[in-house]
Short mmCIF file of C-alpha atoms in Angstrom, two decimals:
data_model
loop_
_atom_site.label_atom_id
_atom_site.label_comp_id
_atom_site.label_asym_id
_atom_site.label_seq_id
_atom_site.Cartn_x
_atom_site.Cartn_y
_atom_site.Cartn_z
CA MET Y 1 -0.10 -0.10 -0.07
CA LYS Y 2 2.95 2.48 0.88
CA ARG Y 3 4.32 1.71 -2.41
CA ALA Y 4 1.30 2.27 -4.34
CA GLY Y 5 0.78 5.81 -2.31
CA ILE Y 6 4.33 6.78 -3.08
CA LEU Y 7 3.77 5.86 -6.93
CA LYS Y 8 0.48 8.04 -6.90
CA LYS Y 9 2.24 10.97 -5.32
CA LEU Y 10 4.98 10.83 -7.81
CA LEU Y 11 2.42 10.59 -10.75
CA LEU Y 12 0.68 13.62 -9.21
CA ALA Y 13 3.88 15.65 -8.77
CA LEU Y 14 4.68 14.64 -12.42
CA ALA Y 15 1.42 15.98 -13.65
CA ALA Y 16 1.82 19.20 -11.70
CA ILE Y 17 5.16 19.63 -13.34
CA LEU Y 18 3.82 18.91 -16.77
CA ALA Y 19 1.03 21.37 -16.16
CA VAL Y 20 3.31 23.95 -15.13
CA PHE Y 21 5.55 23.45 -18.15
CA VAL Y 22 2.41 23.56 -20.65
CA VAL Y 23 1.23 26.94 -19.05
CA LEU Y 24 4.89 28.47 -18.94
CA LEU Y 25 4.94 27.10 -22.79
CA PHE Y 26 1.92 28.72 -23.89
CA THR Y 27 2.53 31.95 -21.82
CA LEU Y 28 6.11 32.80 -21.97
CA ASP Y 29 7.49 34.98 -24.70
CA LEU Y 30 9.97 33.05 -26.68
CA GLY Y 31 11.74 36.18 -28.11
CA PHE Y 32 14.92 35.08 -26.25
CA LEU Y 33 15.55 32.63 -28.79
CA LYS Y 34 16.36 35.54 -31.23
CA ASN Y 35 20.16 34.60 -31.57
CA THR Y 36 18.97 30.95 -32.27
CA ILE Y 37 16.59 31.94 -35.00
CA GLU Y 38 19.15 34.39 -36.64
CA GLN Y 39 21.62 31.42 -36.81
CA GLN Y 40 18.98 28.94 -38.21
CA VAL Y 41 18.09 31.54 -41.07
CA ARG Y 42 21.92 31.98 -41.84
CA ASP Y 43 22.38 28.28 -42.16
CA ALA Y 44 19.23 27.78 -44.28
CA THR Y 45 19.91 30.76 -46.77
CA GLY Y 46 23.75 31.05 -46.73
CA ARG Y 47 23.34 34.68 -46.24
CA SER Y 48 23.82 37.07 -43.38
CA PHE Y 49 20.63 37.61 -41.34
CA GLU Y 50 19.99 40.16 -38.48
CA ILE Y 51 16.81 41.00 -36.17
CA GLU Y 52 17.84 44.33 -35.03
CA GLY Y 53 14.45 45.10 -33.36
CA ASP Y 54 12.58 43.29 -30.65
CA LEU Y 55 11.44 39.62 -31.27
CA SER Y 56 8.24 38.23 -29.53
CA ILE Y 57 7.06 34.63 -29.96
CA ARG Y 58 4.04 33.13 -28.07
CA LEU Y 59 2.59 29.72 -28.52
CA GLY Y 60 -0.85 28.76 -28.44
CA ASN Y 61 -3.63 27.39 -30.55
CA ASP Y 62 -2.28 30.17 -32.76
CA LEU Y 63 1.50 30.86 -32.98
CA ARG Y 64 2.08 34.70 -32.61
CA ILE Y 65 5.22 36.36 -33.76
CA SER Y 66 6.21 40.09 -33.97
CA SER Y 67 9.67 41.56 -34.94
CA GLY Y 68 11.20 44.73 -36.13
CA ASP Y 69 14.06 45.75 -38.33
CA MET Y 70 15.01 42.28 -39.94
CA VAL Y 71 17.70 42.44 -42.73
CA LEU Y 72 18.67 39.51 -44.89
CA GLY Y 73 21.86 39.97 -46.73
CA ASN Y 74 22.35 39.66 -50.54
CA ALA Y 75 24.27 37.32 -52.74
CA ALA Y 76 28.05 38.11 -52.72
CA TRP Y 77 28.07 39.12 -56.41
CA ALA Y 78 24.79 41.47 -56.16
CA SER Y 79 25.04 45.09 -56.33
CA ASN Y 80 23.36 45.87 -53.17
CA THR Y 81 24.34 44.60 -49.66
CA SER Y 82 20.98 43.57 -48.47
CA MET Y 83 18.24 41.81 -50.23
CA LEU Y 84 15.34 42.15 -47.97
CA GLU Y 85 14.74 44.64 -45.21
CA ILE Y 86 11.35 44.60 -43.16
CA ALA Y 87 10.78 47.40 -40.52
CA ASN Y 88 7.87 45.76 -38.94
CA LEU Y 89 6.17 42.11 -39.15
CA SER Y 90 3.36 40.86 -37.21
CA ALA Y 91 2.04 37.12 -37.96
CA VAL Y 92 -0.49 34.80 -36.63
CA ILE Y 93 -0.11 31.10 -37.45
CA ASP Y 94 -2.46 28.31 -37.14
CA SER Y 95 -0.25 26.09 -34.83
CA ARG Y 96 -1.73 22.71 -35.91
CA SER Y 97 -0.93 23.58 -39.63
CA ILE Y 98 2.60 23.69 -38.90
CA TRP Y 99 2.49 19.76 -38.54
CA LYS Y 100 -0.29 18.76 -40.82
CA GLY Y 101 -0.15 21.48 -43.61
CA PRO Y 102 -0.81 23.41 -45.46
CA LEU Y 103 0.69 26.21 -43.48
CA LEU Y 104 -2.14 28.44 -42.64
CA ILE Y 105 -1.43 32.10 -41.73
CA ARG Y 106 -4.30 33.63 -40.22
CA GLN Y 107 -2.93 37.17 -40.36
CA LEU Y 108 0.28 38.83 -41.78
CA GLU Y 109 1.04 42.53 -41.42
CA LEU Y 110 4.14 43.84 -42.96
CA ASP Y 111 5.35 47.59 -42.97
CA GLY Y 112 8.36 49.26 -44.46
CA ILE Y 113 9.79 46.81 -46.92
CA ASP Y 114 12.86 47.21 -49.24
CA LEU Y 115 13.32 44.33 -51.61
CA PHE Y 116 16.11 44.05 -54.19
CA LEU Y 117 15.84 41.39 -56.79
CA GLU Y 118 18.73 40.91 -59.45
CA LYS Y 119 19.91 38.28 -62.08
CA ASP Y 120 23.46 38.61 -63.60
CA ASP Y 121 24.84 37.83 -66.97
CA THR Y 122 25.43 34.35 -66.01
CA GLY Y 123 21.84 33.71 -65.08
CA ARG Y 124 22.23 33.52 -61.21
CA ALA Y 125 19.48 34.85 -59.33
CA ASN Y 126 19.89 36.69 -55.82
CA TRP Y 127 16.39 35.18 -54.69
CA VAL Y 128 17.93 31.31 -54.97
CA LEU Y 129 18.80 30.80 -51.46
CA GLY Y 130 21.28 28.33 -50.06
CA ASN Y 131 21.49 24.85 -51.68
CA ASP Y 132 17.77 24.13 -51.86
CA GLY Y 133 16.36 27.31 -53.63
CA ALA Y 134 14.23 24.92 -56.06
CA ASN Y 135 12.68 23.11 -53.07
CA ALA Y 136 11.92 26.50 -51.30
CA GLN Y 137 9.89 27.52 -54.15
CA SER Y 138 7.68 24.38 -54.43
CA ASP Y 139 7.30 24.51 -50.63
CA ALA Y 140 5.80 28.10 -50.74
CA LEU Y 141 2.87 26.79 -52.99
CA SER Y 142 1.62 25.03 -49.57
CA ILE Y 143 1.17 28.20 -47.78
CA LEU Y 144 -2.47 29.73 -47.38
CA LEU Y 145 -3.00 33.30 -46.15
CA GLU Y 146 -6.10 34.40 -44.86
CA SER Y 147 -5.68 38.11 -43.97
CA LEU Y 148 -2.62 40.27 -45.48
CA SER Y 149 -1.79 43.90 -44.91
CA LEU Y 150 1.15 45.27 -46.56
CA GLU Y 151 2.08 49.13 -46.66
CA ASN Y 152 5.20 50.95 -47.58
CA ALA Y 153 6.96 48.51 -49.75
CA ASN Y 154 9.64 49.40 -52.53
CA ILE Y 155 10.68 46.70 -54.87
CA GLU Y 156 13.51 46.92 -57.63
CA PHE Y 157 14.33 44.35 -60.15
CA ASN Y 158 17.28 44.40 -62.43
CA GLY Y 159 18.56 41.83 -65.07
CA PRO Y 160 20.50 41.53 -68.09
CA GLN Y 161 17.26 41.24 -70.46
CA LEU Y 162 16.24 44.82 -69.12
CA ASP Y 163 17.32 48.09 -70.46
CA GLN Y 164 16.63 49.78 -67.10
CA PRO Y 165 15.69 48.46 -63.51
CA ILE Y 166 12.03 48.15 -62.83
CA GLN Y 167 11.03 50.14 -59.74
CA ALA Y 168 7.60 49.30 -58.01
CA SER Y 169 6.15 50.98 -54.85
CA VAL Y 170 3.30 49.38 -52.99
CA GLY Y 171 1.36 51.96 -50.93
CA SER Y 172 -1.20 49.39 -49.68
CA LEU Y 173 -1.95 45.77 -50.30
CA VAL Y 174 -4.79 44.31 -48.36
CA GLN Y 175 -6.35 40.81 -48.44
CA ARG Y 176 -9.11 39.50 -46.18
CA LEU Y 177 -11.31 36.43 -46.06
CA GLU Y 178 -14.91 37.91 -46.24
CA PRO Y 179 -18.12 36.39 -45.17
CA ASP Y 180 -18.84 35.32 -48.92
CA GLY Y 181 -16.24 32.84 -48.42
CA LEU Y 182 -13.77 34.31 -50.95
CA LEU Y 183 -10.41 35.93 -50.48
CA HIS Y 184 -10.66 39.72 -51.53
CA ALA Y 185 -7.52 41.48 -52.66
CA ARG Y 186 -6.94 45.33 -53.23
CA LEU Y 187 -3.63 46.89 -54.41
CA SER Y 188 -2.54 50.52 -54.91
CA GLY Y 189 1.02 51.61 -55.79
CA THR Y 190 3.22 52.70 -58.67
CA LEU Y 191 5.35 51.04 -61.23
CA SER Y 192 8.03 53.08 -62.88
CA GLU Y 193 6.27 56.21 -61.35
CA ARG Y 194 3.01 55.44 -63.04
CA ASN Y 195 0.08 54.56 -60.70
CA ILE Y 196 -1.17 51.07 -60.59
CA THR Y 197 -4.42 49.58 -58.96
CA PHE Y 198 -5.89 45.93 -58.86
CA THR Y 199 -8.88 44.29 -57.14
CA GLY Y 200 -9.37 40.49 -56.92
CA THR Y 201 -11.01 37.58 -55.70
CA ALA Y 202 -10.05 34.00 -54.89
CA GLY Y 203 -12.09 30.85 -53.69
CA PRO Y 204 -14.25 29.48 -52.53
CA TYR Y 205 -11.73 29.34 -49.53
CA ALA Y 206 -12.52 25.64 -48.59
CA ARG Y 207 -11.54 24.71 -52.17
CA LEU Y 208 -8.37 26.76 -52.08
CA ILE Y 209 -7.39 24.73 -49.17
CA SER Y 210 -7.72 21.43 -50.95
CA GLY Y 211 -6.32 23.12 -54.09
CA THR Y 212 -9.31 21.72 -56.38
CA ASP Y 213 -12.04 23.72 -58.24
CA PHE Y 214 -11.38 27.13 -57.25
CA GLU Y 215 -11.57 30.49 -59.16
CA ILE Y 216 -9.53 33.76 -59.42
CA ARG Y 217 -10.82 36.83 -60.82
CA GLY Y 218 -9.32 40.33 -61.06
CA ASP Y 219 -9.08 43.71 -62.89
CA GLY Y 220 -6.65 46.46 -62.64
CA ASN Y 221 -4.77 49.40 -64.26
CA LEU Y 222 -1.08 49.81 -65.22
CA GLY Y 223 -0.97 53.49 -65.88
CA ASP Y 224 -3.50 53.93 -68.85
CA ILE Y 225 -3.40 50.33 -69.63
CA SER Y 226 -6.39 48.04 -68.36
CA ILE Y 227 -5.90 44.45 -67.54
CA ASN Y 228 -8.88 41.84 -66.21
CA GLY Y 229 -9.30 38.29 -66.26
CA PHE Y 230 -10.26 35.07 -64.64
CA ALA Y 231 -8.88 31.57 -63.98
CA ASP Y 232 -10.72 28.30 -62.98
CA PHE Y 233 -8.37 25.61 -61.63
CA ASP Y 234 -9.53 22.04 -61.62
CA ASN Y 235 -6.47 21.10 -59.76
CA LEU Y 236 -3.66 23.39 -58.48
CA TRP Y 237 -1.10 20.62 -57.94
CA LEU Y 238 -2.01 18.40 -61.16
CA PRO Y 239 -4.04 20.67 -63.49
CA GLN Y 240 -5.83 18.90 -66.29
CA ARG Y 241 -7.71 21.53 -68.25
CA PRO Y 242 -7.78 24.88 -66.10
CA GLN Y 243 -9.90 27.54 -68.00
CA PHE Y 244 -8.82 31.18 -68.16
CA GLU Y 245 -9.19 34.54 -69.92
CA LEU Y 246 -7.04 37.56 -69.98
CA ASN Y 247 -7.70 40.76 -71.57
CA VAL Y 248 -5.11 43.82 -72.27
CA SER Y 249 -5.87 47.08 -73.80
CA GLY Y 250 -4.33 50.39 -73.68
CA PRO Y 251 -3.43 53.35 -76.14
CA GLU Y 252 0.25 52.81 -76.21
CA LEU Y 253 2.57 49.88 -75.97
CA ALA Y 254 5.61 52.03 -74.96
CA GLU Y 255 3.84 52.94 -71.63
CA MET Y 256 3.85 49.22 -70.82
CA THR Y 257 7.40 48.48 -71.95
CA GLU Y 258 8.72 51.48 -70.18
CA MET Y 259 7.11 50.42 -66.98
CA LEU Y 260 8.69 46.90 -67.47
CA GLY Y 261 12.16 48.27 -68.13
CA ILE Y 262 12.30 47.43 -71.90
CA ASN Y 263 13.17 49.54 -74.93
CA GLY Y 264 13.15 48.78 -78.54
CA LEU Y 265 9.62 46.94 -78.98
CA GLY Y 266 8.10 49.92 -81.07
CA ASN Y 267 4.87 51.91 -80.44
CA GLY Y 268 1.15 51.35 -80.96
CA GLY Y 269 -1.85 50.63 -79.10
CA LEU Y 270 -2.70 47.36 -77.24
CA SER Y 271 -5.57 45.00 -77.72
CA PHE Y 272 -4.86 41.43 -76.70
CA SER Y 273 -6.72 38.51 -75.43
CA ALA Y 274 -5.75 35.20 -74.30
CA SER Y 275 -8.26 32.30 -73.06
CA GLY Y 276 -8.15 28.57 -72.40
CA LYS Y 277 -11.23 26.59 -72.64
CA LYS Y 278 -12.66 22.90 -72.65
CA GLU Y 279 -13.89 21.91 -76.04
CA ASN Y 280 -14.66 18.50 -77.06
CA GLU Y 281 -12.71 16.99 -74.33
CA GLN Y 282 -9.62 19.13 -74.97
CA LEU Y 283 -8.06 22.20 -73.78
CA ILE Y 284 -7.98 24.75 -76.45
CA THR Y 285 -5.81 28.05 -75.77
CA ARG Y 286 -5.98 31.07 -78.06
CA LEU Y 287 -3.81 33.97 -77.99
CA ASP Y 288 -5.05 37.01 -80.40
CA GLY Y 289 -4.49 40.67 -80.88
CA ASN Y 290 -1.64 43.06 -80.83
CA PHE Y 291 0.95 44.76 -78.59
CA GLY Y 292 1.69 47.83 -80.70
CA GLU Y 293 3.10 46.52 -84.10
CA PHE Y 294 3.33 42.96 -82.71
CA GLN Y 295 0.67 40.77 -84.23
CA LEU Y 296 -0.37 37.31 -82.47
CA ASP Y 297 -2.83 34.70 -83.59
CA VAL Y 298 -2.14 31.47 -81.83
CA THR Y 299 -4.31 28.51 -81.25
CA ALA Y 300 -3.07 25.40 -79.49
CA SER Y 301 -4.89 22.27 -78.33
CA VAL Y 302 -3.98 19.57 -75.93
CA LEU Y 303 -5.94 16.57 -74.35
CA SER Y 304 -4.81 17.89 -70.88
CA LEU Y 305 -1.70 19.57 -69.25
CA GLN Y 306 -0.73 16.15 -68.02
CA GLU Y 307 -1.35 14.47 -71.39
CA THR Y 308 0.38 16.13 -74.37
CA SER Y 309 0.02 13.23 -76.98
CA GLY Y 310 -2.27 14.71 -79.79
CA ALA Y 311 -1.24 18.36 -79.04
CA SER Y 312 -1.17 20.84 -81.89
CA VAL Y 313 0.01 24.54 -82.33
CA ASN Y 314 -0.86 26.87 -85.07
CA ALA Y 315 0.62 30.18 -84.79
CA GLN Y 316 1.30 33.49 -86.93
CA ILE Y 317 3.36 35.94 -85.14
CA SER Y 318 4.84 39.19 -86.84
CA GLY Y 319 6.66 42.15 -85.10
CA PRO Y 320 9.11 44.97 -85.55
CA ASN Y 321 12.29 43.56 -83.63
CA PHE Y 322 13.20 39.93 -83.39
CA GLY Y 323 16.36 40.29 -81.72
CA ARG Y 324 14.89 42.20 -78.89
CA VAL Y 325 12.26 39.65 -78.05
CA ALA Y 326 15.05 36.92 -78.53
CA ARG Y 327 17.02 38.62 -75.53
CA LEU Y 328 14.09 38.90 -73.43
CA LEU Y 329 13.91 35.09 -73.86
CA ASP Y 330 17.89 35.06 -72.88
CA LEU Y 331 18.52 34.08 -76.47
CA LYS Y 332 21.32 36.28 -77.73
CA GLY Y 333 23.05 37.06 -81.13
CA TRP Y 334 19.83 37.08 -83.30
CA PRO Y 335 19.69 39.96 -85.64
CA GLU Y 336 17.34 43.16 -85.16
CA GLY Y 337 14.62 43.80 -87.50
CA ARG Y 338 10.91 42.92 -88.43
CA PHE Y 339 9.96 39.39 -88.70
CA ASP Y 340 7.04 37.26 -89.83
CA MET Y 341 6.64 33.46 -88.51
CA ASN Y 342 4.08 30.89 -89.37
CA THR Y 343 3.99 27.51 -87.60
CA GLN Y 344 1.85 24.28 -87.94
CA VAL Y 345 3.00 21.57 -85.39
CA ARG Y 346 1.41 18.33 -84.13
CA ARG Y 347 2.53 15.91 -81.46
CA PRO Y 348 1.00 12.53 -82.36
CA ASP Y 349 1.93 9.90 -79.68
CA ASN Y 350 5.81 10.32 -79.05
CA GLY Y 351 6.52 11.87 -82.49
CA LEU Y 352 6.67 15.45 -83.81
CA GLU Y 353 5.19 16.53 -87.19
CA ILE Y 354 6.06 19.71 -88.45
CA ASP Y 355 3.48 20.83 -91.21
CA ALA Y 356 5.14 23.98 -91.58
CA PHE Y 357 7.62 26.47 -89.97
CA GLU Y 358 8.40 29.65 -91.87
CA LEU Y 359 10.50 32.50 -90.63
CA SER Y 360 11.15 35.73 -92.67
CA LEU Y 361 13.87 37.78 -90.85
CA ALA Y 362 16.60 40.10 -91.95
CA GLY Y 363 16.23 39.63 -95.73
CA SER Y 364 16.32 36.02 -95.07
CA GLU Y 365 13.62 33.15 -95.36
CA VAL Y 366 13.78 29.86 -93.39
CA ARG Y 367 11.27 27.05 -94.41
CA LEU Y 368 11.18 23.77 -92.45
CA SER Y 369 8.85 20.79 -92.66
CA GLY Y 370 9.07 17.06 -91.55
CA VAL Y 371 8.35 14.22 -89.26
CA ILE Y 372 10.33 13.15 -86.23
CA PRO Y 373 8.82 9.88 -85.22
CA ASP Y 374 10.64 9.51 -81.79
CA PHE Y 375 11.05 13.24 -80.69
CA PRO Y 376 13.46 14.46 -79.44
CA ARG Y 377 15.65 11.40 -81.01
CA ALA Y 378 16.36 12.11 -84.74
CA GLY Y 379 16.52 8.30 -85.86
CA GLY Y 380 14.02 7.81 -88.58
CA SER Y 381 13.23 11.52 -89.07
CA GLU Y 382 12.24 12.93 -92.67
CA ILE Y 383 13.02 16.62 -92.72
CA SER Y 384 13.17 19.25 -95.55
CA LEU Y 385 14.90 22.40 -94.98
CA LEU Y 386 15.29 25.50 -97.08
CA VAL Y 387 17.18 28.59 -96.06
CA SER Y 388 17.97 31.84 -98.35
CA GLY Y 389 18.89 35.38 -97.98
CA ASP Y 390 20.51 38.34 -99.27
CA ASP Y 391 23.54 38.50 -96.70
CA LEU Y 392 24.84 36.13 -93.95
CA ALA Y 393 26.16 39.10 -92.08
CA PRO Y 394 23.19 39.68 -89.64
CA PHE Y 395 23.60 36.03 -88.61
CA ARG Y 396 27.26 35.99 -87.86
CA GLU Y 397 26.90 35.95 -84.06
CA ILE Y 398 24.14 33.31 -83.89
CA THR Y 399 26.15 31.14 -86.31
CA GLY Y 400 29.67 31.69 -85.17
CA LEU Y 401 30.72 32.21 -88.74
CA PRO Y 402 33.89 34.42 -89.53
CA PRO Y 403 33.32 37.77 -91.51
CA LEU Y 404 32.24 36.79 -94.98
CA PRO Y 405 31.95 38.95 -97.99
CA LYS Y 406 28.59 40.52 -98.68
CA GLY Y 407 26.27 38.35 -100.98
CA ALA Y 408 23.37 36.03 -101.16
CA PHE Y 409 23.42 32.55 -99.70
CA SER Y 410 21.27 29.15 -99.77
CA LEU Y 411 21.07 26.19 -97.83
CA GLU Y 412 18.61 23.30 -99.16
CA GLY Y 413 18.65 19.80 -97.60
CA GLU Y 414 16.75 16.67 -96.61
CA VAL Y 415 17.32 14.43 -93.61
CA SER Y 416 15.59 10.86 -94.20
CA ALA Y 417 15.83 7.29 -92.87
CA SER Y 418 17.97 5.06 -95.28
CA GLY Y 419 16.86 1.40 -95.81
CA ASP Y 420 19.05 -0.10 -92.95
CA GLY Y 421 17.30 2.41 -90.39
CA LYS Y 422 20.15 4.84 -90.29
CA THR Y 423 19.81 8.69 -91.03
CA ARG Y 424 20.85 9.99 -94.18
CA ILE Y 425 21.53 13.72 -95.13
CA ASP Y 426 21.66 15.47 -98.49
CA LEU Y 427 22.61 19.24 -98.13
CA ALA Y 428 23.50 21.66 -100.88
CA TYR Y 429 24.70 25.19 -100.04
CA ALA Y 430 25.91 28.18 -101.81
CA MET Y 431 27.45 31.35 -100.16
CA PRO Y 432 30.22 34.00 -101.03
CA LEU Y 433 33.61 32.18 -101.61
CA ALA Y 434 32.24 28.66 -101.39
CA SER Y 435 29.31 26.18 -102.50
CA GLY Y 436 29.07 22.49 -102.33
CA THR Y 437 27.26 19.50 -101.13
CA HIS Y 438 27.23 16.99 -98.18
CA ASN Y 439 25.80 13.70 -98.64
CA GLY Y 440 26.00 10.42 -96.73
CA ILE Y 441 24.88 8.59 -93.50
CA VAL Y 442 25.25 10.23 -90.05
CA GLY Y 443 26.42 8.19 -87.16
CA GLU Y 444 24.81 7.87 -83.94
CA GLY Y 445 25.51 9.39 -80.51
CA GLU Y 446 27.26 12.75 -79.84
CA SER Y 447 30.62 11.21 -81.47
CA LEU Y 448 28.69 10.50 -84.62
CA VAL Y 449 30.50 7.17 -84.90
CA GLY Y 450 29.75 5.37 -88.05
CA SER Y 451 29.21 8.31 -90.19
CA ASP Y 452 29.96 8.08 -94.10
CA LEU Y 453 29.80 11.43 -95.73
CA ALA Y 454 30.80 12.61 -98.98
CA LEU Y 455 31.88 16.37 -98.75
CA ILE Y 456 32.11 18.58 -102.02
CA ALA Y 457 33.20 22.21 -101.83
CA ASN Y 458 34.49 24.46 -104.63
CA GLY Y 459 34.83 28.47 -105.11
CA GLU Y 460 36.08 30.96 -107.56
CA ASP Y 461 38.92 32.64 -105.53
CA ALA Y 462 41.22 30.42 -103.28
CA ALA Y 463 43.23 33.47 -102.12
CA ALA Y 464 39.98 35.28 -100.82
CA LEU Y 465 39.31 32.03 -98.93
CA GLY Y 466 42.75 32.00 -97.64
CA ARG Y 467 42.62 35.56 -96.25
CA LEU Y 468 39.51 34.63 -94.50
CA PHE Y 469 41.06 31.82 -92.69
CA GLU Y 470 44.60 33.38 -92.40
CA ILE Y 471 46.36 31.10 -94.93
CA ASP Y 472 49.07 32.53 -96.98
CA GLY Y 473 50.02 31.48 -100.33
CA LEU Y 474 46.96 30.71 -102.06
CA ALA Y 475 46.48 31.90 -105.58
CA ALA Y 476 43.52 33.92 -106.75
CA GLU Y 477 42.16 30.93 -108.84
CA PRO Y 478 39.08 28.66 -108.81
CA TRP Y 479 39.35 25.83 -106.17
CA SER Y 480 37.76 22.51 -105.08
#
């Protein structure tokens, strides 16, 4: 009996200790962990991180955090010493969601933000943190935000594709879960010193949490440019046939491009629409309209975003400056100047059928058609190519060719499957200083082992060819 009494007293004492511990845990301010948190952020991001103001952390059904004057350092190569500065932060987080997900932030208040985003010429981005930047971006998708209040935020972005940095200022951004079950958002601010406004809704909220069958709607203005649209998501994580519509209109393209830090795309009004709709058990996407002198008429169809077999694309695109558009896509070396492009492509099963690809650029024409039965492998392909133009000089940088005398050029050829299943190539070319043919079998793999090609070349002036390749002693006579 005495032993049972002693055990009972020990259990009661242990329960009392646990009760005191729980009370302390849910009432004690954990702000004293500031140094530990700072070090954890440094370890996770590989950057300097300081909380120069006070930090308060209180546990409960909701985790409550408030902090001031936080500074996250920038990448070593970046032009600014800090990437992110936050004067004041207050957050209320559903404690249970930390363990079971998605992370539910009931309330987030931010004031006084300076954010500097930058990419360098090699493609490095300062927002990729630590060794797990890609994972961090995917994890961010599992965060739900019920209420947001953001004021006095300044954002700057610079990169090699831009002619000048993008400067954005957010005077106020408010998001609330309203009684209608939708998240409502309102934004006001400036973009490159032009006023911007936006209002939108997302929900129903219960479906946002599940990531299925929810809708986003919004409209706003960028200066004098009007933007409105909606998107219906069947599944956020594995979208099948999401439906959407986007409309952009305004008096002048240059206003938009200046706000986005881009020059050289011309002038003119904007009247553009993009849509995605379910038709005959397919997702049909259409892009139609103009951005200034750029004209777009694109139709694409696909069974679903998870099943691309049977997809097709028909596109007619024209504009005043191909090289500037290419640089926006980080494709360097393409010539400036007007272009016209026409494409009809289909994707049956694992193959690729190019009914037509036609590009007119810098006084040159490219025409391509054919079938690649096991795309992207070239084996068994049947391809026809024709390239011609007035002068190769505009394409020197993209082709890597040395300086050539001015003059017309052409390249005509076919790729076909030989009788033994190998790939045959037949090319004929003509350009200043040389013309010739390449015929035969192309080997497999990167090393092209097994190739059997007959190469024939000739020209009118061996001395001119020698000067091009810095070879002395060749006579000014025909060569082959």
